[in-house]
Every structure is written in C-alpha cells, then in structure tokens.
Short mmCIF file of C-alpha atoms in Angstrom, two decimals:
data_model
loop_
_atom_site.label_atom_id
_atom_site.label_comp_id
_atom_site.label_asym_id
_atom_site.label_seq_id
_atom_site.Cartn_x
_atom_site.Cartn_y
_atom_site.Cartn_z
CA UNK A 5 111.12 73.60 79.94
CA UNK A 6 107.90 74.30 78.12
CA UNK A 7 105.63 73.25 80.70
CA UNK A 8 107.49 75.25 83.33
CA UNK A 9 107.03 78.43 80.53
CA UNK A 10 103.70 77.94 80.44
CA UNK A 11 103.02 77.44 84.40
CA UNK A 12 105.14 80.27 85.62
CA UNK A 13 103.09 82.25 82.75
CA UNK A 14 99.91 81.14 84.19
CA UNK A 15 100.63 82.00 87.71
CA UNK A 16 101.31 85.22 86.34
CA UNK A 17 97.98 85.48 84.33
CA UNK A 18 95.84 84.52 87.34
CA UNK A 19 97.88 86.72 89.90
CA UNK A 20 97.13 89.81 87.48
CA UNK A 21 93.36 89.06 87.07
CA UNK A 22 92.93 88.53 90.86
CA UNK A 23 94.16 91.58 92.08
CA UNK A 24 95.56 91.43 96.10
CA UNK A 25 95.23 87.32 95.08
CA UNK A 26 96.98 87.31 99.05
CA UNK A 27 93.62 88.62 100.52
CA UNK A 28 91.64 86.71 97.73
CA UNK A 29 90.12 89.73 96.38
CA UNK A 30 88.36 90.05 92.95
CA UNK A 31 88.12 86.01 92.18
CA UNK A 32 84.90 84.74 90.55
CA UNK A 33 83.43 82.20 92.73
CA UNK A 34 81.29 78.97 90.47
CA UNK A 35 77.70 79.31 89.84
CA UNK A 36 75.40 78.78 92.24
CA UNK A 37 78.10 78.95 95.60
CA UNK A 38 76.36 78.31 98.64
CA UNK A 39 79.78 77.56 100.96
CA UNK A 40 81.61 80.04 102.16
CA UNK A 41 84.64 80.27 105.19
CA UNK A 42 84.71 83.79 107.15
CA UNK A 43 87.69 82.26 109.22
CA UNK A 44 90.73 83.89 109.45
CA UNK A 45 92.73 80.87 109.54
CA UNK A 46 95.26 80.05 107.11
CA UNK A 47 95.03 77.29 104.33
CA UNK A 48 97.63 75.11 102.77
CA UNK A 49 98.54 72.85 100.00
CA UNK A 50 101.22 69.89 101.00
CA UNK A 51 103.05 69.32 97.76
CA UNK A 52 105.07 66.06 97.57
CA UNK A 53 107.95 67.19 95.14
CA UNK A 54 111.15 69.54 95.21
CA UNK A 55 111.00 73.08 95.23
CA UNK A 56 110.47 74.50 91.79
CA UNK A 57 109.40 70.81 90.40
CA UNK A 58 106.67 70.15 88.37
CA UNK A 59 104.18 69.06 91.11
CA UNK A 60 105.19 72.72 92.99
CA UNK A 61 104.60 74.54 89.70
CA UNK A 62 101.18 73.28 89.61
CA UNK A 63 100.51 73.30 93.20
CA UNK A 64 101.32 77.48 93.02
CA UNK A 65 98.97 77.55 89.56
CA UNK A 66 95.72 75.49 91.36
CA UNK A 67 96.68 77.94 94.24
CA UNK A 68 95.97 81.01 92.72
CA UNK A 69 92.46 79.70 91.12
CA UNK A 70 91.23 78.24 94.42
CA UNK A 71 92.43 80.89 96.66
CA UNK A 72 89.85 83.80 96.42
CA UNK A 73 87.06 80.81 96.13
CA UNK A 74 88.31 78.21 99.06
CA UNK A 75 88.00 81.47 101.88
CA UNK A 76 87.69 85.71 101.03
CA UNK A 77 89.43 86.44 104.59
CA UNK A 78 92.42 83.43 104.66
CA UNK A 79 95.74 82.82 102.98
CA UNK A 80 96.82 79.75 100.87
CA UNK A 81 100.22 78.70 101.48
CA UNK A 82 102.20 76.11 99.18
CA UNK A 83 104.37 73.98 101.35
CA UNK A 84 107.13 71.50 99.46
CA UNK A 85 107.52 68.48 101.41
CA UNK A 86 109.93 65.70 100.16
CA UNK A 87 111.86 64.33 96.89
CA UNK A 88 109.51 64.37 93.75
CA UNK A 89 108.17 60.70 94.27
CA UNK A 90 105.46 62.20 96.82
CA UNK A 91 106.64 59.69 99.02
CA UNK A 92 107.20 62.41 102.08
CA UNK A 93 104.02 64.53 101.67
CA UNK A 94 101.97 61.63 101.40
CA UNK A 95 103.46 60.70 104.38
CA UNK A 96 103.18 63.53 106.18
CA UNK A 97 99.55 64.15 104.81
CA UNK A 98 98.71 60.80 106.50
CA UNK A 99 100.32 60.81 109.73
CA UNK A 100 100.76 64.60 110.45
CA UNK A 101 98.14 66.91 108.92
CA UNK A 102 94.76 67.40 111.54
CA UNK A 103 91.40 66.54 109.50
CA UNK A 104 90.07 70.22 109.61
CA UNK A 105 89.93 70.92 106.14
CA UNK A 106 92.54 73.07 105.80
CA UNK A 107 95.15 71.40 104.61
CA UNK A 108 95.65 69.29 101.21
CA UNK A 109 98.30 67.71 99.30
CA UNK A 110 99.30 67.65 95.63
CA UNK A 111 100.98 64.34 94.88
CA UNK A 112 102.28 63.04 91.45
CA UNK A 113 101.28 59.42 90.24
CA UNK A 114 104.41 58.24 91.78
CA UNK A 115 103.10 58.19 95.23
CA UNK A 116 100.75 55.50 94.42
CA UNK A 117 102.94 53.66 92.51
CA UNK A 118 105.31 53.62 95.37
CA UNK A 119 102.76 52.19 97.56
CA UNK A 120 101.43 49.19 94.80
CA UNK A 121 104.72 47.86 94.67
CA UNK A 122 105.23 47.86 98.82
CA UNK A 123 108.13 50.58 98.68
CA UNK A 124 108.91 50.25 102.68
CA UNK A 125 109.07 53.95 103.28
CA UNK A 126 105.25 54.28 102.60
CA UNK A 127 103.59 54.66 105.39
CA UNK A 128 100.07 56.27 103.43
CA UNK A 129 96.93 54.55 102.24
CA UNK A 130 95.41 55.69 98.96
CA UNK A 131 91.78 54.02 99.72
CA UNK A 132 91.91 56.80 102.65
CA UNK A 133 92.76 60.18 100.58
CA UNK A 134 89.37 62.41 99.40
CA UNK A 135 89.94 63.13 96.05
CA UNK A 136 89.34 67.34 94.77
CA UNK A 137 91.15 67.36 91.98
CA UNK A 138 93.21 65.06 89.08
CA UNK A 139 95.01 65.87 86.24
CA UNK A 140 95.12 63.03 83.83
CA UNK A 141 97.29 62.37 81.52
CA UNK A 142 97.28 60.23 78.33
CA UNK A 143 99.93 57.46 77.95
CA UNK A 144 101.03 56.70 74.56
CA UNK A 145 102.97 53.31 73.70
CA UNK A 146 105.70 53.93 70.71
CA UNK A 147 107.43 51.35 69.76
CA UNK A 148 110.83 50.80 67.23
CA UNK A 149 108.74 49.32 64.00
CA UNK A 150 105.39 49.67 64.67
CA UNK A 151 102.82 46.44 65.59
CA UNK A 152 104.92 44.32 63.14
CA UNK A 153 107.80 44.23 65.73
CA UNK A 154 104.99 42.48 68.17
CA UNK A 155 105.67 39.88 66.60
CA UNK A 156 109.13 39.26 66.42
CA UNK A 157 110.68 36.55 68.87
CA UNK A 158 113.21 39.09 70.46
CA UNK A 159 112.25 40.92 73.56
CA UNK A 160 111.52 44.83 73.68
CA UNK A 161 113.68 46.34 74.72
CA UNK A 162 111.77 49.39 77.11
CA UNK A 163 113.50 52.23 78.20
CA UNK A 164 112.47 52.93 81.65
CA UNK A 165 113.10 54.96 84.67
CA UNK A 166 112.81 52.26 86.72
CA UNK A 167 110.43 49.21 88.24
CA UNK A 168 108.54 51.76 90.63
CA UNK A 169 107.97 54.56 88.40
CA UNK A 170 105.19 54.81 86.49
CA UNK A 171 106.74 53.49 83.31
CA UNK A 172 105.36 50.03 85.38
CA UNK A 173 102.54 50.37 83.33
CA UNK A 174 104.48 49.91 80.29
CA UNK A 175 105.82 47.03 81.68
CA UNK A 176 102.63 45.44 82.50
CA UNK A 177 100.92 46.20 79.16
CA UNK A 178 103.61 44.59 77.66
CA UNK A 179 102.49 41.50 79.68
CA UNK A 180 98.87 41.85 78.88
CA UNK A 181 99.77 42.28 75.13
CA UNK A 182 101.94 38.89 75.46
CA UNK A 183 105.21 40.77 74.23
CA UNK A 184 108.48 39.84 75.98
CA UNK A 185 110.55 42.64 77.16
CA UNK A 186 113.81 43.11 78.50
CA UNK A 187 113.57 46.62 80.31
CA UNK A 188 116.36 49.51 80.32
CA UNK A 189 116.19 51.16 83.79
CA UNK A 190 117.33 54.46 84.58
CA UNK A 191 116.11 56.32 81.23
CA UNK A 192 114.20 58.86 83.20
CA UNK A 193 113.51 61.81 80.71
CA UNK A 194 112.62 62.30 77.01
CA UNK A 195 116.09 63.60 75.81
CA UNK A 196 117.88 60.33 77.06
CA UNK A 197 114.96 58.06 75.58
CA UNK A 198 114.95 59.58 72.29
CA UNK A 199 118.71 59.20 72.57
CA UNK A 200 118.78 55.84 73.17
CA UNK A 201 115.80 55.08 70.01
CA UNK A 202 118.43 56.66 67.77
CA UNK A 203 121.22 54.61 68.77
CA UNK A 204 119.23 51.83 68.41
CA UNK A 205 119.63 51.23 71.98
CA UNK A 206 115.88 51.06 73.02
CA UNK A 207 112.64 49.98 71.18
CA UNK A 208 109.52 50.97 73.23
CA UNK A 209 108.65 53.86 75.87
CA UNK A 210 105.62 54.78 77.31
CA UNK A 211 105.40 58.85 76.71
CA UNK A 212 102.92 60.61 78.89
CA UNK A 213 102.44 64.01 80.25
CA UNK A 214 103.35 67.60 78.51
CA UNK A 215 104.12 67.93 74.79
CA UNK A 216 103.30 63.83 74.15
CA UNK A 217 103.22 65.30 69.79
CA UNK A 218 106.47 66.44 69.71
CA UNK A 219 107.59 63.81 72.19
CA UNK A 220 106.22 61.26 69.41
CA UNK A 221 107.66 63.21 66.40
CA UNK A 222 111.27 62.90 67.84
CA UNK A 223 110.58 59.25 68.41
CA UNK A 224 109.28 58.52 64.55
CA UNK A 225 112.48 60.01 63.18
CA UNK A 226 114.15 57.18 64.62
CA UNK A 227 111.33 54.49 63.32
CA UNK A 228 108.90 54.69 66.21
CA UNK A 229 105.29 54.18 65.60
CA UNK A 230 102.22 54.75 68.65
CA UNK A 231 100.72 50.96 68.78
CA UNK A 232 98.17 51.92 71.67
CA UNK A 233 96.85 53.89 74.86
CA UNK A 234 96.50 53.21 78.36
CA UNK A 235 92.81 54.99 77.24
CA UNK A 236 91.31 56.56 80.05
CA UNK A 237 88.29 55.53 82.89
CA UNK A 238 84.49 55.55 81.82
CA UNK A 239 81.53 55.95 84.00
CA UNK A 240 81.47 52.34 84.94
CA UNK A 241 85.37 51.53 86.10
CA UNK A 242 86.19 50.21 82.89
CA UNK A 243 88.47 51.72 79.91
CA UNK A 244 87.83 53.48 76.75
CA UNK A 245 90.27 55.31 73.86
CA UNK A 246 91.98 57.99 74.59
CA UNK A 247 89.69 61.57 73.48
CA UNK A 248 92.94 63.22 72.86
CA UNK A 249 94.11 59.90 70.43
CA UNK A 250 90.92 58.50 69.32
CA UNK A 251 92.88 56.47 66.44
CA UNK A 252 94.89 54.52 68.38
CA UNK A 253 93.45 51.34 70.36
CA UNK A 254 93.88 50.89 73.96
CA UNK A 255 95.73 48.17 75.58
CA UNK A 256 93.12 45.89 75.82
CA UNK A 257 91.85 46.54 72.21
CA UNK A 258 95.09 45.57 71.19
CA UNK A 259 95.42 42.56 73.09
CA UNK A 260 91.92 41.42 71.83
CA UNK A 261 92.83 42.08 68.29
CA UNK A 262 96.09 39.86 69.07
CA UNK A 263 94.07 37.11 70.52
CA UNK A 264 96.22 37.13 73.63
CA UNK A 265 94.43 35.45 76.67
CA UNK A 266 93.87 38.00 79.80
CA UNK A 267 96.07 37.99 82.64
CA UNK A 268 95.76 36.60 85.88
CA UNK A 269 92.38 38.17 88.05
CA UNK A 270 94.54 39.36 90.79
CA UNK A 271 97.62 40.20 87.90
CA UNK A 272 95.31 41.96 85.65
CA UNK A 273 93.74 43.62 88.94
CA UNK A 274 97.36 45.12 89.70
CA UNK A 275 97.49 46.02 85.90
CA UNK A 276 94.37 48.66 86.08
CA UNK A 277 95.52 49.75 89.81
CA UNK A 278 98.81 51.16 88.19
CA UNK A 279 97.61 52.24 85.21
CA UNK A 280 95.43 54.25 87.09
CA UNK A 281 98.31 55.86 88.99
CA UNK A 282 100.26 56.14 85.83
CA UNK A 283 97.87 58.28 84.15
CA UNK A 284 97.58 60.60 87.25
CA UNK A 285 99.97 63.39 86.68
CA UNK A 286 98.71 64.99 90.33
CA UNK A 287 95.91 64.79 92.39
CA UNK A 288 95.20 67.39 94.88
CA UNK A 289 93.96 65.58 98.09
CA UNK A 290 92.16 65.80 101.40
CA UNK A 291 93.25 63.68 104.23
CA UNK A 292 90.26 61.39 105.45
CA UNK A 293 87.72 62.03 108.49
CA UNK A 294 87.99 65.77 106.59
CA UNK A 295 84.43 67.28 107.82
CA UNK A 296 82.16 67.32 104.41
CA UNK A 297 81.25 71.23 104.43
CA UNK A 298 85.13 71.15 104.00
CA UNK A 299 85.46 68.76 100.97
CA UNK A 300 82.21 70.34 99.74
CA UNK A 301 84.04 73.83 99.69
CA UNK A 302 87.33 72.48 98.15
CA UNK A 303 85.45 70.90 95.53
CA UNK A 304 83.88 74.36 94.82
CA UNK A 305 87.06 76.32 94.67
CA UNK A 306 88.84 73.18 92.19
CA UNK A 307 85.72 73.62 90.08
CA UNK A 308 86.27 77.31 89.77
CA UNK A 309 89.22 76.97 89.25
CA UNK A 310 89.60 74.71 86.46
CA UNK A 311 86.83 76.53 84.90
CA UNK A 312 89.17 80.22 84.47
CA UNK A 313 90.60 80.06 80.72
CA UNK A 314 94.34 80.49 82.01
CA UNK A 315 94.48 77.30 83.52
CA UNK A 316 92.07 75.09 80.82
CA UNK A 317 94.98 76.39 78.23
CA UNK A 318 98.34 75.58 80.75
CA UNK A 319 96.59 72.17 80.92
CA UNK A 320 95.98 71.55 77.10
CA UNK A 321 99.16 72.69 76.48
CA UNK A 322 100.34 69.89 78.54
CA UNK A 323 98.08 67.52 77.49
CA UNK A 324 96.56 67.22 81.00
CA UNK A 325 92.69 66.88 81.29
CA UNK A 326 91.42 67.89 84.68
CA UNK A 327 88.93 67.08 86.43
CA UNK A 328 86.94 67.21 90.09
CA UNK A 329 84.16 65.49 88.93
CA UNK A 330 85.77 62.39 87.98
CA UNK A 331 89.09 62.33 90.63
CA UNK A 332 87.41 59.84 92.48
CA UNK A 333 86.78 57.94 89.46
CA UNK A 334 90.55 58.45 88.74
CA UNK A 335 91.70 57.39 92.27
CA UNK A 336 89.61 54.12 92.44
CA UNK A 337 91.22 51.41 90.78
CA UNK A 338 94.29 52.10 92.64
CA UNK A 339 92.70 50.86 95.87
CA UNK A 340 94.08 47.41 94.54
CA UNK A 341 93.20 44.41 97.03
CA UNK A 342 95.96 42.48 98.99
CA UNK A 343 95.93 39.49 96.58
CA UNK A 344 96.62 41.94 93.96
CA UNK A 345 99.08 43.72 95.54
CA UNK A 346 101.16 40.08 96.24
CA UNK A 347 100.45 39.60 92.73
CA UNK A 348 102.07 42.62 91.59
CA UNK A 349 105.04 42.33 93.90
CA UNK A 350 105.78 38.82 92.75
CA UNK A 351 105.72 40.04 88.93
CA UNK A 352 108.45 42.29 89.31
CA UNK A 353 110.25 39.61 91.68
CA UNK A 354 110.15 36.51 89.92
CA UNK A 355 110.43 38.62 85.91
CA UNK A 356 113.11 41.27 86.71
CA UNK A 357 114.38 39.91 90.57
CA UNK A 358 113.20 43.40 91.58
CA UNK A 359 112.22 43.66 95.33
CA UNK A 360 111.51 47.33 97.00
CA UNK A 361 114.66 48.19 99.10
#
C-alpha cells in the first residue's frame, strides 16, 4: 500500500507541474536535446501486469516524465497487457508490436525469469529487447538466527512464492553458499512471510523491492538477521555490495568467507542470469530492429525523466535505483547461454522435481 501512496502521489505531482501533460506542454527536456519528433502519431507503453498493479503504477509515473520529452505534438498511452508475470506483454511486444519506435513495454523481473526456467508460454527473447530504462532493486537475504544457523545440519527452510519467481535467486544462493534448503512455495507477499517467521514456520526469505527496512524490522522481531546481498552489477559484468547496504557482504563474499567451492560454469552462469532478473523490478523496453534516432530519443526522455525530483523520491522511497545508463548493463547477464539454461532447468528438476507446466 505504501508504494501505491507514493506512485499515485507522484503521478499527481508530475501531472500538476506539466500542465496539459496530454499535449506535453511545459516539460523540461535534458540538457543538451538534439532529438526531437514533430509527428502526430501516438506513442505507447505495453505494460505486462494487471490493471492498477505495480508494473501499471509505474508505467503511468515514467509516462508522465517522458511524455512532454519523447514528442511535443503526440500522446502517450499506457496499455495493460496480461497477468503480472509479464509473460503476455512480452509476448505481445515480441511477436505483435511494429519496430517504429513507438511502442515500448514495461515488464517486471518475472518475465525473464519465466523465460530462464523454459516456462512454455514464452514465446520472447531477452538478448533481443533494447534496454531504456531499469529500476533495480536490492535483494536482502534474512535468515531465522543469523550466519550461525549456516551451519547447522538442518535444511532452510525458504519461504517462497514459487520455483519461477524471482525468489529463484534465493534458492540458488543458497546453493552457491553450500546451505541445504527445503523451500516453502506459495508465500508470495511480506504479511504471509513474516507470518510464517513468527510461527516458526519459515527461516530464510529473500526481501527485495519497496520498504526492504521495515520489511527487515518485522522479520528481526521474530529472530531474523540480513546474512548478505545479491549486490548489484559493476562496470565490468561482475558484482559488488549493495550502495544502499554497504555492511552486508554479497553472495559471493559470503561464500568465499565460508570456503565453499563455486558452482558449476554453466550452474553458476544460470546463478548471475537470474539474479540479474531478480534484481530488476521493471525495465522499460524497445522491441529490436527499433530505428536508433528512436532509441536515441527514448533514452532522452527516460533520462529526463528520472532526473525530475518527484520521481528520484517515489523511487528512494521504494528502494529502487534507476537507471538508463546502466539498463543494458542490468539486462546482460540474463542473456544466459543454452548450456546454462539446461543447467538451470535440471537444478530445479533433479533438487525440487520442478518442471515448467
């Protein structure tokens, strides 16, 4: 509920300092512009999630920055398309949507996660999007007892949403850490996980997104301690801490510390693909063969964009850092080769009997 608060507040905010936002009047365009479209034609963002969802929330929020900038003489329509995997308007984004640079999609982390684990209703290649714009969020590792439960003989028991959610990074850093776990599916929000720590039903989750402070103060009262990040992507493809939790170590840290040996090469290449779809929270998209005046003038508007105070505060109070600059950077790793992808599927096969259905 806070996050929706503080979106439908924002949407508000930029609406009132872009007067006639319809007709794009009155926005402030980045330093040094040089694109601009004098088309009448309409634009529109795809959003893969339900109508009033988080991913449409943020979809109408980007909107309103990017409007006035993306074209003065056009309108920017928000179109919901599909459940609130992403599945459907990645889909649709693929097979659909003409390459004229008119049309993008918003898609949660979940699309990508559907597609590393072979869910047969993708039909949508990541390595072909054209990143504009991420939002990253941190992932935070609590567990029931701190690191001393590591080393207990007893699995974890992880509260989970489920296998192809992104709480599959959870599952794989419990791999790379050398922890057993014994996952609980079908925990799929923060009430029911804090529940279930209470009860003492559940001893590790994997918080990310909006509010991750309070998130972790409801989780201590029942015992539960951060152990580690998912950290975040550096300029070369590889991981550092966390900005927003510079104390805590990330996975790997951890798993050097604990002497643990590293995974598999096409295992731990699965392991950075979805922890790089985990810690997307959206990504606004392009769909390839997209002429590059038209990414060019995308990029411009998402840069503008994140640059108006209204949405740099929704997004720390989310705990979301975005980002054009670095949403390729973001996207890459997920771009996981076949033998990685066959290594990921028989993980979750031969560990938990899971197959996509």
């Amino acid at each position: 509920m806070r996050r929706r608060f503080i979106l439908g507040a924002l949407g508000a905010t930029l609406a009132g300092a872009t007067p006639g936002i319809s007709s794009a009047a009155g926005s402030i365009a980045p330093t040094g512009t040089i694109f601009a479209d004098t088309s009448d034609r309409d634009y529109r963002i795809l959003v893969g999630g339900l109508p009033g969802g988080r991913i449409d929330r943020w979809a109408h929020a980007i909107s309103l920055g990017v409007q006035a900038i993306l074209s003065p003489d056009a309108l920017l329509r928000v179109q919901t398309a599909g459940g609130r995997d992403g599945v459907t308007g990645a889909n649709r984004l693929q097979a659909l949507v003409a390459a004229d640079g008119h049309t993008g999609a918003l898609l949660p982390g979940a699309a990508p996660i559907a597609y590393l684990t072979g869910d047969p209703r993708v039909h949508f290649r990541p390595g072909e999007w054209i990143p504009i714009l991420a939002g990253i969020n941190p992932g935070v590792i609590v567990v029931r007892g701190g690191l001393a439960r590591l080393a207990q003989p007893s699995p974890l028991r992880l509260a989970a949403a489920a296998p192809e959610s992104p709480d599959l990074a959870a599952i794989l850093a419990f791999e790379r850490l050398g922890v057993p776990i014994s996952p609980i599916f079908g925990l799929r929000d923060i009430s029911a996980v804090a529940r279930a720590f209470r009860l003492g039903e559940a001893d590790a989750v994997l918080l990310a997104g909006e509010d991750i402070p309070a998130d972790m103060a409801s989780l201590q009262a029942a015992n539960g301690s951060a152990i580690c990040t998912l950290g975040s992507s550096d300029q070369a493809g590889g991981t550092r801490r966390e900005q927003r939790f510079p104390a805590l170590p990330t996975v790997e840290e951890l798993a050097s510390s604990r002497r643990v040996a590293t995974l598999p090469a096409p295992l731990e290449r699965a392991y950075q693909a979805v922890v790089a779809a985990s810690r997307l929270d959206f990504i606004l998209i392009l769909p390839r063969l997209t002429p590059a005046v038209s990414v060019a003038l995308w990029r411009q508007a998402a840069l503008g964009a994140i640059g108006q105070p209204a949405l740099q505060s929704a997004a720390a109070a989310s705990a979301i850092a975005l980002t054009v600059d670095s949403a390729g950077l973001a996207l890459a790793p997920i771009t996981a080769p076949p033998d990685a992808l066959l290594a990921l599927r028989q993980f979750l096969f031969t560990r938990f009997g899971w197959r996509p259905n």
